Short mmCIF file of C-alpha atoms in Angstrom, two decimals:
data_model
loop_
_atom_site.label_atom_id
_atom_site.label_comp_id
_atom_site.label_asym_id
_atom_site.label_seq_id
_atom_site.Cartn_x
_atom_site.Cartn_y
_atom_site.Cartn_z
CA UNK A 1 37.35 4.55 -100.84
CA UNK A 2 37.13 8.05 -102.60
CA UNK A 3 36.02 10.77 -99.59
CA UNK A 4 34.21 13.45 -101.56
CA UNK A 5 31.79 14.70 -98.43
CA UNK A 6 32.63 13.91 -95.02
CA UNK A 7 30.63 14.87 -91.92
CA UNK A 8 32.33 15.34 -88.56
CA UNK A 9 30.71 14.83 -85.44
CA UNK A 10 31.99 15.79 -82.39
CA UNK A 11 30.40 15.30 -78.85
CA UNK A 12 29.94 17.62 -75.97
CA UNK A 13 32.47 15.06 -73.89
CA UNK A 14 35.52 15.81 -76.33
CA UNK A 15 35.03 19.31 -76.82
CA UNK A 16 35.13 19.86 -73.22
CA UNK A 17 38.09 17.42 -72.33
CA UNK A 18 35.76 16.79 -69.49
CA UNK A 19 36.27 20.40 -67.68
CA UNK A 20 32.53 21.62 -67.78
CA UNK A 21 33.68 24.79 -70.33
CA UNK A 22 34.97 24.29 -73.65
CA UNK A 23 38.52 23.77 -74.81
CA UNK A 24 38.79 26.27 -76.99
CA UNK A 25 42.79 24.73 -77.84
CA UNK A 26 41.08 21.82 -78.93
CA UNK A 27 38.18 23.39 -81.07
CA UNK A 28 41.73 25.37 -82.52
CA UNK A 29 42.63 22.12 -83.68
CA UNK A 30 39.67 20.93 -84.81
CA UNK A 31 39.15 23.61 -87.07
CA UNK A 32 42.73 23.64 -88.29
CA UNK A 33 41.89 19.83 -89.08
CA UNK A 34 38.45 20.83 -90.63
CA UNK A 35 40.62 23.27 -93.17
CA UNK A 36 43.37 20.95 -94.49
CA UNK A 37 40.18 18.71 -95.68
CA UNK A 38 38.91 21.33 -97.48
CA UNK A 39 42.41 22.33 -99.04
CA UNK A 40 42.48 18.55 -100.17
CA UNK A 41 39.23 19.18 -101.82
CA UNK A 42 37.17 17.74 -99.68
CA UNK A 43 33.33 19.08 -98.53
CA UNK A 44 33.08 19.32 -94.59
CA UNK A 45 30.12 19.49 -92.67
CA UNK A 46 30.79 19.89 -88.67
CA UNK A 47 27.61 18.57 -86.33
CA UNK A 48 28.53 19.86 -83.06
CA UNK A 49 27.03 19.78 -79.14
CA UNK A 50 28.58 21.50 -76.44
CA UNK A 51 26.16 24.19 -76.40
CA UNK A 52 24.70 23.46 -73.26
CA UNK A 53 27.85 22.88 -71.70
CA UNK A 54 29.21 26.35 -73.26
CA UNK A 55 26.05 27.96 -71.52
CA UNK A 56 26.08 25.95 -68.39
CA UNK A 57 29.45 27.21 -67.58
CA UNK A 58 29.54 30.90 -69.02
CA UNK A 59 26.30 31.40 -66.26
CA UNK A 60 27.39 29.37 -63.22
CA UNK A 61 24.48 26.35 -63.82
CA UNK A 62 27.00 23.86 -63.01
CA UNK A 63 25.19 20.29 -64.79
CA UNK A 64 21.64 21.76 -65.55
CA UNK A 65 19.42 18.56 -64.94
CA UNK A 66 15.97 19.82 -65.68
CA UNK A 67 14.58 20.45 -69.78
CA UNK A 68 14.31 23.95 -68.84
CA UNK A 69 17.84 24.50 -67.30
CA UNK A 70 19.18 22.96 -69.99
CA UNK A 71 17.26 25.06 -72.60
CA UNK A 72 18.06 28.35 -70.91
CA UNK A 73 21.92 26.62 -70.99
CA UNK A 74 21.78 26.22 -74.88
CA UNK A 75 20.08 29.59 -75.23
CA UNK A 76 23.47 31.03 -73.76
CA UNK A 77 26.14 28.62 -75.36
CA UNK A 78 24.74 28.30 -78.59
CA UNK A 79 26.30 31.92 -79.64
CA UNK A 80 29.12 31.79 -77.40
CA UNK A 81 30.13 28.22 -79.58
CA UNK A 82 29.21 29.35 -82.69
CA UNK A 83 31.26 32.53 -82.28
CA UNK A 84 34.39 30.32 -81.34
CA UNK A 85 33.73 28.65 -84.58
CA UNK A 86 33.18 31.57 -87.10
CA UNK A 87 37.07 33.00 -85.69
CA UNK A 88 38.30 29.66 -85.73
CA UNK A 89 37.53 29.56 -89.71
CA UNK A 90 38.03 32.62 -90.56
CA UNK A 91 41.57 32.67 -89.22
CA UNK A 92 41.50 30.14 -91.97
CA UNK A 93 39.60 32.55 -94.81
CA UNK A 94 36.47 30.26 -94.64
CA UNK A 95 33.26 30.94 -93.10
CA UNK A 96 31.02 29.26 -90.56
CA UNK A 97 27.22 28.94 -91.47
CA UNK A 98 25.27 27.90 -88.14
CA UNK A 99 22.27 25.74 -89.28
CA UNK A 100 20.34 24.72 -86.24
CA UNK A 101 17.51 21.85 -86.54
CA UNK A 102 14.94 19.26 -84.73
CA UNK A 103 13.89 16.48 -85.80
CA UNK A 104 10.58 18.29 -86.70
CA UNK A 105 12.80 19.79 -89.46
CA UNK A 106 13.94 16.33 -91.00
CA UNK A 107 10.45 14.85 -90.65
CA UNK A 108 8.43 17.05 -92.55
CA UNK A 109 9.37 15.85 -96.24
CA UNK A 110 9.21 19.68 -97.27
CA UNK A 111 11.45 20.85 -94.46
CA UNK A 112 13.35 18.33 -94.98
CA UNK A 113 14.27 19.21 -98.55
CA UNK A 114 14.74 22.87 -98.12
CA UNK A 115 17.08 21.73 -95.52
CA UNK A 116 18.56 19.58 -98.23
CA UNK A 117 18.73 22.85 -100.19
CA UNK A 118 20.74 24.54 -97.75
CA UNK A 119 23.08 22.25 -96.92
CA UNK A 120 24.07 21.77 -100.59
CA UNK A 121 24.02 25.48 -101.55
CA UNK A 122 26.62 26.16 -98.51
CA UNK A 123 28.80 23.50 -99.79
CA UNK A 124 28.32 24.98 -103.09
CA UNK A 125 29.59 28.45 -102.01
CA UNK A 126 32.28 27.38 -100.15
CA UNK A 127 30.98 27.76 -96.47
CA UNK A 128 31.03 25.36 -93.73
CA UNK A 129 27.96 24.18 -92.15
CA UNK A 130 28.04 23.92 -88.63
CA UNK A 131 24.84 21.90 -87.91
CA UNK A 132 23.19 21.84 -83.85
CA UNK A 133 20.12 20.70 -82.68
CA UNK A 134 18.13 23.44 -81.92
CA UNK A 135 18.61 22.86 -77.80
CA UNK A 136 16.70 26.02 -77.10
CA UNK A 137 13.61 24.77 -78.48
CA UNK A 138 13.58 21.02 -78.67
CA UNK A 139 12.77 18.83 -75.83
CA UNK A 140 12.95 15.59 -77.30
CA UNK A 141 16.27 16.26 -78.94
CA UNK A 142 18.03 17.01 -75.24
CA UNK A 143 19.63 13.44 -74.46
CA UNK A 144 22.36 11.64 -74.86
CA UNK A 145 23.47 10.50 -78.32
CA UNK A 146 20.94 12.46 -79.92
CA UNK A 147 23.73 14.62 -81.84
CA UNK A 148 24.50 11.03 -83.39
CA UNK A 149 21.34 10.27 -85.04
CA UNK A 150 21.15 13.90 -86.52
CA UNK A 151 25.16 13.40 -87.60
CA UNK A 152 23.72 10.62 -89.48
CA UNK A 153 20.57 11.70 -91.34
CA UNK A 154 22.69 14.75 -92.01
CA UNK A 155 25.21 12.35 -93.69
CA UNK A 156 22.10 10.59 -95.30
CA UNK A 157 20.66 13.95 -96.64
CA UNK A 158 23.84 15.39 -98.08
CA UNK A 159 25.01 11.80 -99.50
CA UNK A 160 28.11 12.10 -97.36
CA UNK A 161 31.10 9.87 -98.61
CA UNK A 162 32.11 9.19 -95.02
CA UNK A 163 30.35 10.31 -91.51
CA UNK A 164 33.24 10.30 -88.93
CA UNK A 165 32.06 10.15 -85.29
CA UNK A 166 34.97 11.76 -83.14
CA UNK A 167 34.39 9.75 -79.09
CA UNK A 168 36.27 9.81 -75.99
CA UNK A 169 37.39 6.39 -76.72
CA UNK A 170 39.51 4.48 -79.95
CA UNK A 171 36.57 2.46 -81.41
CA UNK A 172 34.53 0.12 -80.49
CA UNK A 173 36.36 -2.10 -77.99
CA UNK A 174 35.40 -6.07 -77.54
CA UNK A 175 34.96 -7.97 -74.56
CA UNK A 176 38.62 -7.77 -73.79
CA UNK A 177 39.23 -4.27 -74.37
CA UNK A 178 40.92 -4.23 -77.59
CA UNK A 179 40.10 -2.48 -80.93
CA UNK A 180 37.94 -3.79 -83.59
CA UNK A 181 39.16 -2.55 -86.92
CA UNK A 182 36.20 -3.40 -89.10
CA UNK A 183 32.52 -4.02 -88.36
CA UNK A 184 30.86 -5.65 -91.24
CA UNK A 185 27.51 -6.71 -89.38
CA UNK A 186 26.32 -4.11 -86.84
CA UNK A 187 23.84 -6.47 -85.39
CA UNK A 188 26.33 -9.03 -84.19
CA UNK A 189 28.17 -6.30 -82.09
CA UNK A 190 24.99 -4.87 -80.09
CA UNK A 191 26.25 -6.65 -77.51
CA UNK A 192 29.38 -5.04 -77.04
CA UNK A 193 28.08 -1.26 -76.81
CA UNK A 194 26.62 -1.27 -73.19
CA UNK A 195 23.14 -2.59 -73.80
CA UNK A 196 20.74 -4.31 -72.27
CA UNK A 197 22.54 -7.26 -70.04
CA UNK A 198 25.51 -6.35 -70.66
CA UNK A 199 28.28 -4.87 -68.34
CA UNK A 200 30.56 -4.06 -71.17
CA UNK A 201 30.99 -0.88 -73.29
CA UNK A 202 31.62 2.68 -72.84
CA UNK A 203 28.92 5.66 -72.90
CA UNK A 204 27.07 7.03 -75.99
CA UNK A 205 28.41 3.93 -78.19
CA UNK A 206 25.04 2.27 -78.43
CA UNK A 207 24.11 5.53 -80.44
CA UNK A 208 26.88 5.36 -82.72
CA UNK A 209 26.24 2.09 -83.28
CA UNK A 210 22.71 3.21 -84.47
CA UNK A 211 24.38 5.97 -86.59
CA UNK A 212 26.55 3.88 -88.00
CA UNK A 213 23.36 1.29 -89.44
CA UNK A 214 21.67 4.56 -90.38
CA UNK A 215 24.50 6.04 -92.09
CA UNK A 216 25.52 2.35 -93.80
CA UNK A 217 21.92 1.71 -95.26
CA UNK A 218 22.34 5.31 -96.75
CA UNK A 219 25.36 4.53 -98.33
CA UNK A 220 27.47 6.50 -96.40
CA UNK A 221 30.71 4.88 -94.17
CA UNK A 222 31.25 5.40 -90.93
CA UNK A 223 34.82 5.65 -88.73
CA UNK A 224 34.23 5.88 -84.85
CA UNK A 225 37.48 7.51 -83.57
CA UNK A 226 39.10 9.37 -80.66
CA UNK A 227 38.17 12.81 -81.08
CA UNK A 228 41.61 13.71 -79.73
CA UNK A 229 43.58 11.87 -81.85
CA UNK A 230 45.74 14.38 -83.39
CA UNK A 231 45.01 14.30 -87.39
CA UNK A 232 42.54 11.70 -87.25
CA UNK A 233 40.83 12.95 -90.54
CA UNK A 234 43.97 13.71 -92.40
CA UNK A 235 44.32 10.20 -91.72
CA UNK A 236 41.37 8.99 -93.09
CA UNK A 237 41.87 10.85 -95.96
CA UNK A 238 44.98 9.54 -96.52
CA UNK A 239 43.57 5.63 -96.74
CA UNK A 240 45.31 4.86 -92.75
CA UNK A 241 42.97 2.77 -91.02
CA UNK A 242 41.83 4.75 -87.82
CA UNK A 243 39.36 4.00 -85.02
CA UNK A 244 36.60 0.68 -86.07
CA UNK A 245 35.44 1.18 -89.76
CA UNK A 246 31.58 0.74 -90.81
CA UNK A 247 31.58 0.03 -94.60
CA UNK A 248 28.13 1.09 -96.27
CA UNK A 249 25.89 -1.51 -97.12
CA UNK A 250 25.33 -3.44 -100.39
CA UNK A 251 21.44 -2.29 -100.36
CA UNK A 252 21.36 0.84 -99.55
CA UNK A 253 18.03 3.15 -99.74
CA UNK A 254 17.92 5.86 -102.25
CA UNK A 255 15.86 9.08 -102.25
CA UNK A 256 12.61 9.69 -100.74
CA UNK A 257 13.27 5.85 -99.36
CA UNK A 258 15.83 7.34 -96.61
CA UNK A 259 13.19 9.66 -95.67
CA UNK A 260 10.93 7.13 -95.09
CA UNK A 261 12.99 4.83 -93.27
CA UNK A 262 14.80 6.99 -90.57
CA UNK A 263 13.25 10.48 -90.74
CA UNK A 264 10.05 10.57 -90.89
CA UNK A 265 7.97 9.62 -87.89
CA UNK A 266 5.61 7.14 -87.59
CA UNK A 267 1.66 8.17 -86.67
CA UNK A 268 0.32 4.92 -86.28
CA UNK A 269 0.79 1.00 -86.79
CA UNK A 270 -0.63 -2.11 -88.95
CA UNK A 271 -0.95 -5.14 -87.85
CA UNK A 272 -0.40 -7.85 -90.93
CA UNK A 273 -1.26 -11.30 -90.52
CA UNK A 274 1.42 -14.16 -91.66
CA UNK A 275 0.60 -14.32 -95.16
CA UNK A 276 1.39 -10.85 -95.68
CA UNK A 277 4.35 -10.78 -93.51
CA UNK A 278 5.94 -13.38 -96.33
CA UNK A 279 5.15 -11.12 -99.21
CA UNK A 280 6.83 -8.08 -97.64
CA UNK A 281 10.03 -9.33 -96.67
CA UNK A 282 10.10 -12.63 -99.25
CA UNK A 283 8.74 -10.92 -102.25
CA UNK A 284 8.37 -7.11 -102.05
CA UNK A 285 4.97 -6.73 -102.47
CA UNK A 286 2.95 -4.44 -101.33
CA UNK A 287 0.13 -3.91 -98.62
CA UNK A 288 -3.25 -5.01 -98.87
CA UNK A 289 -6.07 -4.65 -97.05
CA UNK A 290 -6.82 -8.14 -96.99
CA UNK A 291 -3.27 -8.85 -95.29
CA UNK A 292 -4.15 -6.19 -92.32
CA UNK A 293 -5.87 -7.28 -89.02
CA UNK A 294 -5.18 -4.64 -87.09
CA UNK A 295 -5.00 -0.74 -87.10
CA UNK A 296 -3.38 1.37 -84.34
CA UNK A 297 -3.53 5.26 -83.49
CA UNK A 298 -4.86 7.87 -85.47
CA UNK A 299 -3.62 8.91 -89.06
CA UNK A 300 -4.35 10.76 -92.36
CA UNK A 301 -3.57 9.80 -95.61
CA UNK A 302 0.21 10.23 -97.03
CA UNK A 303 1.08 9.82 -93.38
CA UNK A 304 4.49 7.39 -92.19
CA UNK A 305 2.78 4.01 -90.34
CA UNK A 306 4.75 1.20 -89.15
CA UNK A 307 3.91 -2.39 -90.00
CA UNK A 308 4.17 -4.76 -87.57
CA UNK A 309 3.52 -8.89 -87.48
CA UNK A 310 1.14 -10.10 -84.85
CA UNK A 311 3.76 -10.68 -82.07
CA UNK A 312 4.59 -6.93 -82.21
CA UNK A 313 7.85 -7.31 -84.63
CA UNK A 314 8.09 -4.39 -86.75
CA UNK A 315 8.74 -5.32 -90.40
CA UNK A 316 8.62 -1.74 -92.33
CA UNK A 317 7.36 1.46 -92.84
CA UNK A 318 5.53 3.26 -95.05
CA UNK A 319 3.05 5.95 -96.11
CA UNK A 320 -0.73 5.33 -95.63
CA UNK A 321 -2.85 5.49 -98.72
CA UNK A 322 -5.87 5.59 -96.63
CA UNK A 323 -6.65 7.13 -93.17
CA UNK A 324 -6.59 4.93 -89.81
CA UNK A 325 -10.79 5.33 -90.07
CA UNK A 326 -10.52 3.97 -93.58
CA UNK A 327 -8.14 1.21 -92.96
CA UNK A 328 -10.07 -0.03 -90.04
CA UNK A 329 -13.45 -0.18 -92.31
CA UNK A 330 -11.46 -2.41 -95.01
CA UNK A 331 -8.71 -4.54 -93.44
CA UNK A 332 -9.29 -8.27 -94.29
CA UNK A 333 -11.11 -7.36 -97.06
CA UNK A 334 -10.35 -8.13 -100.98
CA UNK A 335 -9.26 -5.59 -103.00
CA UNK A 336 -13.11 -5.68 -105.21
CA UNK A 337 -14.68 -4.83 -102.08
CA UNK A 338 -12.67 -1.78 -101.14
CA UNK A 339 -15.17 0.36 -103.11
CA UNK A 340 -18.42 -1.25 -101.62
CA UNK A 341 -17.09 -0.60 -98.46
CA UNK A 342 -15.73 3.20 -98.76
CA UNK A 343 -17.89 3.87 -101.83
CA UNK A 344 -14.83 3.95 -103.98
CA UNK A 345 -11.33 2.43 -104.72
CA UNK A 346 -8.68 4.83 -104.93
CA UNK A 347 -5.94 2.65 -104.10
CA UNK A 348 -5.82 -0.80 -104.45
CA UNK A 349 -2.66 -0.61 -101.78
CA UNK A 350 -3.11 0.40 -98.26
CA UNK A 351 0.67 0.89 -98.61
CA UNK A 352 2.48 0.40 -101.91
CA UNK A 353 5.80 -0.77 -102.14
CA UNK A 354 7.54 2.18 -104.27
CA UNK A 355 6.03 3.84 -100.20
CA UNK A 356 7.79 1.07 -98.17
CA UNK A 357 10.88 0.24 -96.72
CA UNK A 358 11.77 -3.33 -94.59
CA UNK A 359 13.22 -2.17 -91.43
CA UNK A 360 15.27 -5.38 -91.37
#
């Protein structure tokens, strides 16, 4: 595998070593790591927690527990880390360009794009993006694994090569605690990350795990390593096998589709009956109105909707033609009674399929 792009994640846990403060040795060596890439040619992009952590310990907070401790935390670290980053690099003659974002910023398609925009016209000049969520602000984004899901729509907005997830831990381990090299089929090791009935796994993995499906139906790879692995990208680049390996998938989404699938966020739901569960996920087609039985919450036309079967199994997403009020006044009906019913026909879709994506 060629590695043009690589993002780097790296998690609050491993730039800490566990001491509350950060390492700044180890963000050294990160950097140092970081540069060689870039001497091989290689684009970097560096998503990065430890803000709160950085804050919690420059102002005596100890583990801030509440959302507003742990805002007034980030508020603190967020320039203390980013300055440890812009002397890291340029020690090395490169400089550090802090982009901070919410999810708010990847679900708006505009914001989304300019953030596209940014990202690429840093790499273009040379600079290193140093992506955060914007702690200070967000409330939603303040949990654990969070910085994984962003580390991957990053990946999936810049059309990373490889997203490299740096953990506290080799891989993912099975039952008996050893490594597994390769994971072709995410689904078939849920099991294994610490979910739901199980006793097994090790913190934060069951968000990798969902970074790692977001990043492979992207078309990006994914390498879950120990972040303290000495050279651990230098490895990668060289072709060494390091950590479990992701490969992307065979099908992956393509422009405005990756928006749709893991960015933007859904308003509302549709229920479909049976008949138009089969043409979605046996034969692509499009939604109907005759196929819909149901309409939840409130949304406007062009808005993201999820579509669900009638035992509450989502199937895909996709953007509304019509508004929840419209949808409701024409589901079950045929397409030449859409107008008699709304007074016109605009779309003979309630969702068309160039607007969908299967979730499966």
């Amino acid at each position: 595998m060629t590695i043009r792009r690589v993002v780097v994640k790296v998690g609050s846990s491993t730039l800490t070593g566990g001491s509350g403060g950060l390492d700044e040795a180890y963000l050294e060596d990160l950097v140092r790591e970081l540069a060689r890439a870039r001497e091989r040619g290689v684009e970097v992009l560096l998503v990065t927690s430890g803000a709160i952590a950085a804050g919690a310990a420059r102002i005596g907070l100890g583990r801030p527990s509440t959302i507003p401790e742990k805002q007034a935390a980030a508020a603190v670290g967020q320039g203390l880390l980013m300055g440890h980053y812009i002397q890291a690099f340029s020690r090395r003659r490169l400089a550090a360009a802090q982009v901070l974002l919410t999810r708010e910023d990847i679900s708006s398609r505009q914001r989304y794009l300019n953030a596209r925009n940014t990202l690429f016209t840093l790499l273009r000049i040379g600079a290193v993006p140093v992506i955060n969520e914007n702690d200070a602000v967000a409330i939603d984004e303040i949990r654990v694994g969070e910085n994984d899901t962003l580390a991957a729509l990053v990946a999936a907005l810049v059309e990373a090569d490889l997203l490299l997830l740096l953990s506290d831990v080799e891989g993912l381990l099975d039952a008996d605690g050893c490594l597994i090299p390769e994971v072709p089929d995410i689904a078939a090791v849920l099991h294994l990350a610490g979910g739901p009935g199980s006793g097994v796994g090790s913190g934060g993995m069951v968000t990798k795990l969902q970074a790692a499906r977001i990043a492979a139906r992207c078309g990006t790879a994914t390498v879950i390593a120990h972040g303290r692995r000495d050279g651990v990208l230098g490895e990668l680049l060289e072709g060494r096998a390091v950590g479990t390996f992701f490969p992307p998938s065979a099908h992956r989404l393509r422009g405005r589709k990756r928006w749709i699938a893991f960015c933007a966020r859904p308003r509302g739901v549709l229920v479909v009956n049976e008949g138009a569960r089969r043409s979605l996920l046996e034969n692509g087609g499009s939604l109907l109105p005759a196929g819909i039985v149901a309409v939840q919450g409130r949304f406007s036309a062009g808005n993201l909707v999820r579509i669900q079967d009638e035992h509450g199994q989502e199937l895909a997403r996709g953007l509304a033609n019509y508004a929840d009020k419209e949808v409701a006044a024409i589901l079950g009906l045929h397409t030449d009674q859409v107008a008699e019913r709304l007074g016109a026909c605009d779309f003979e879709e309630v969702v068309h399929r160039d607007n969908l994506v299967l979730v499966s």
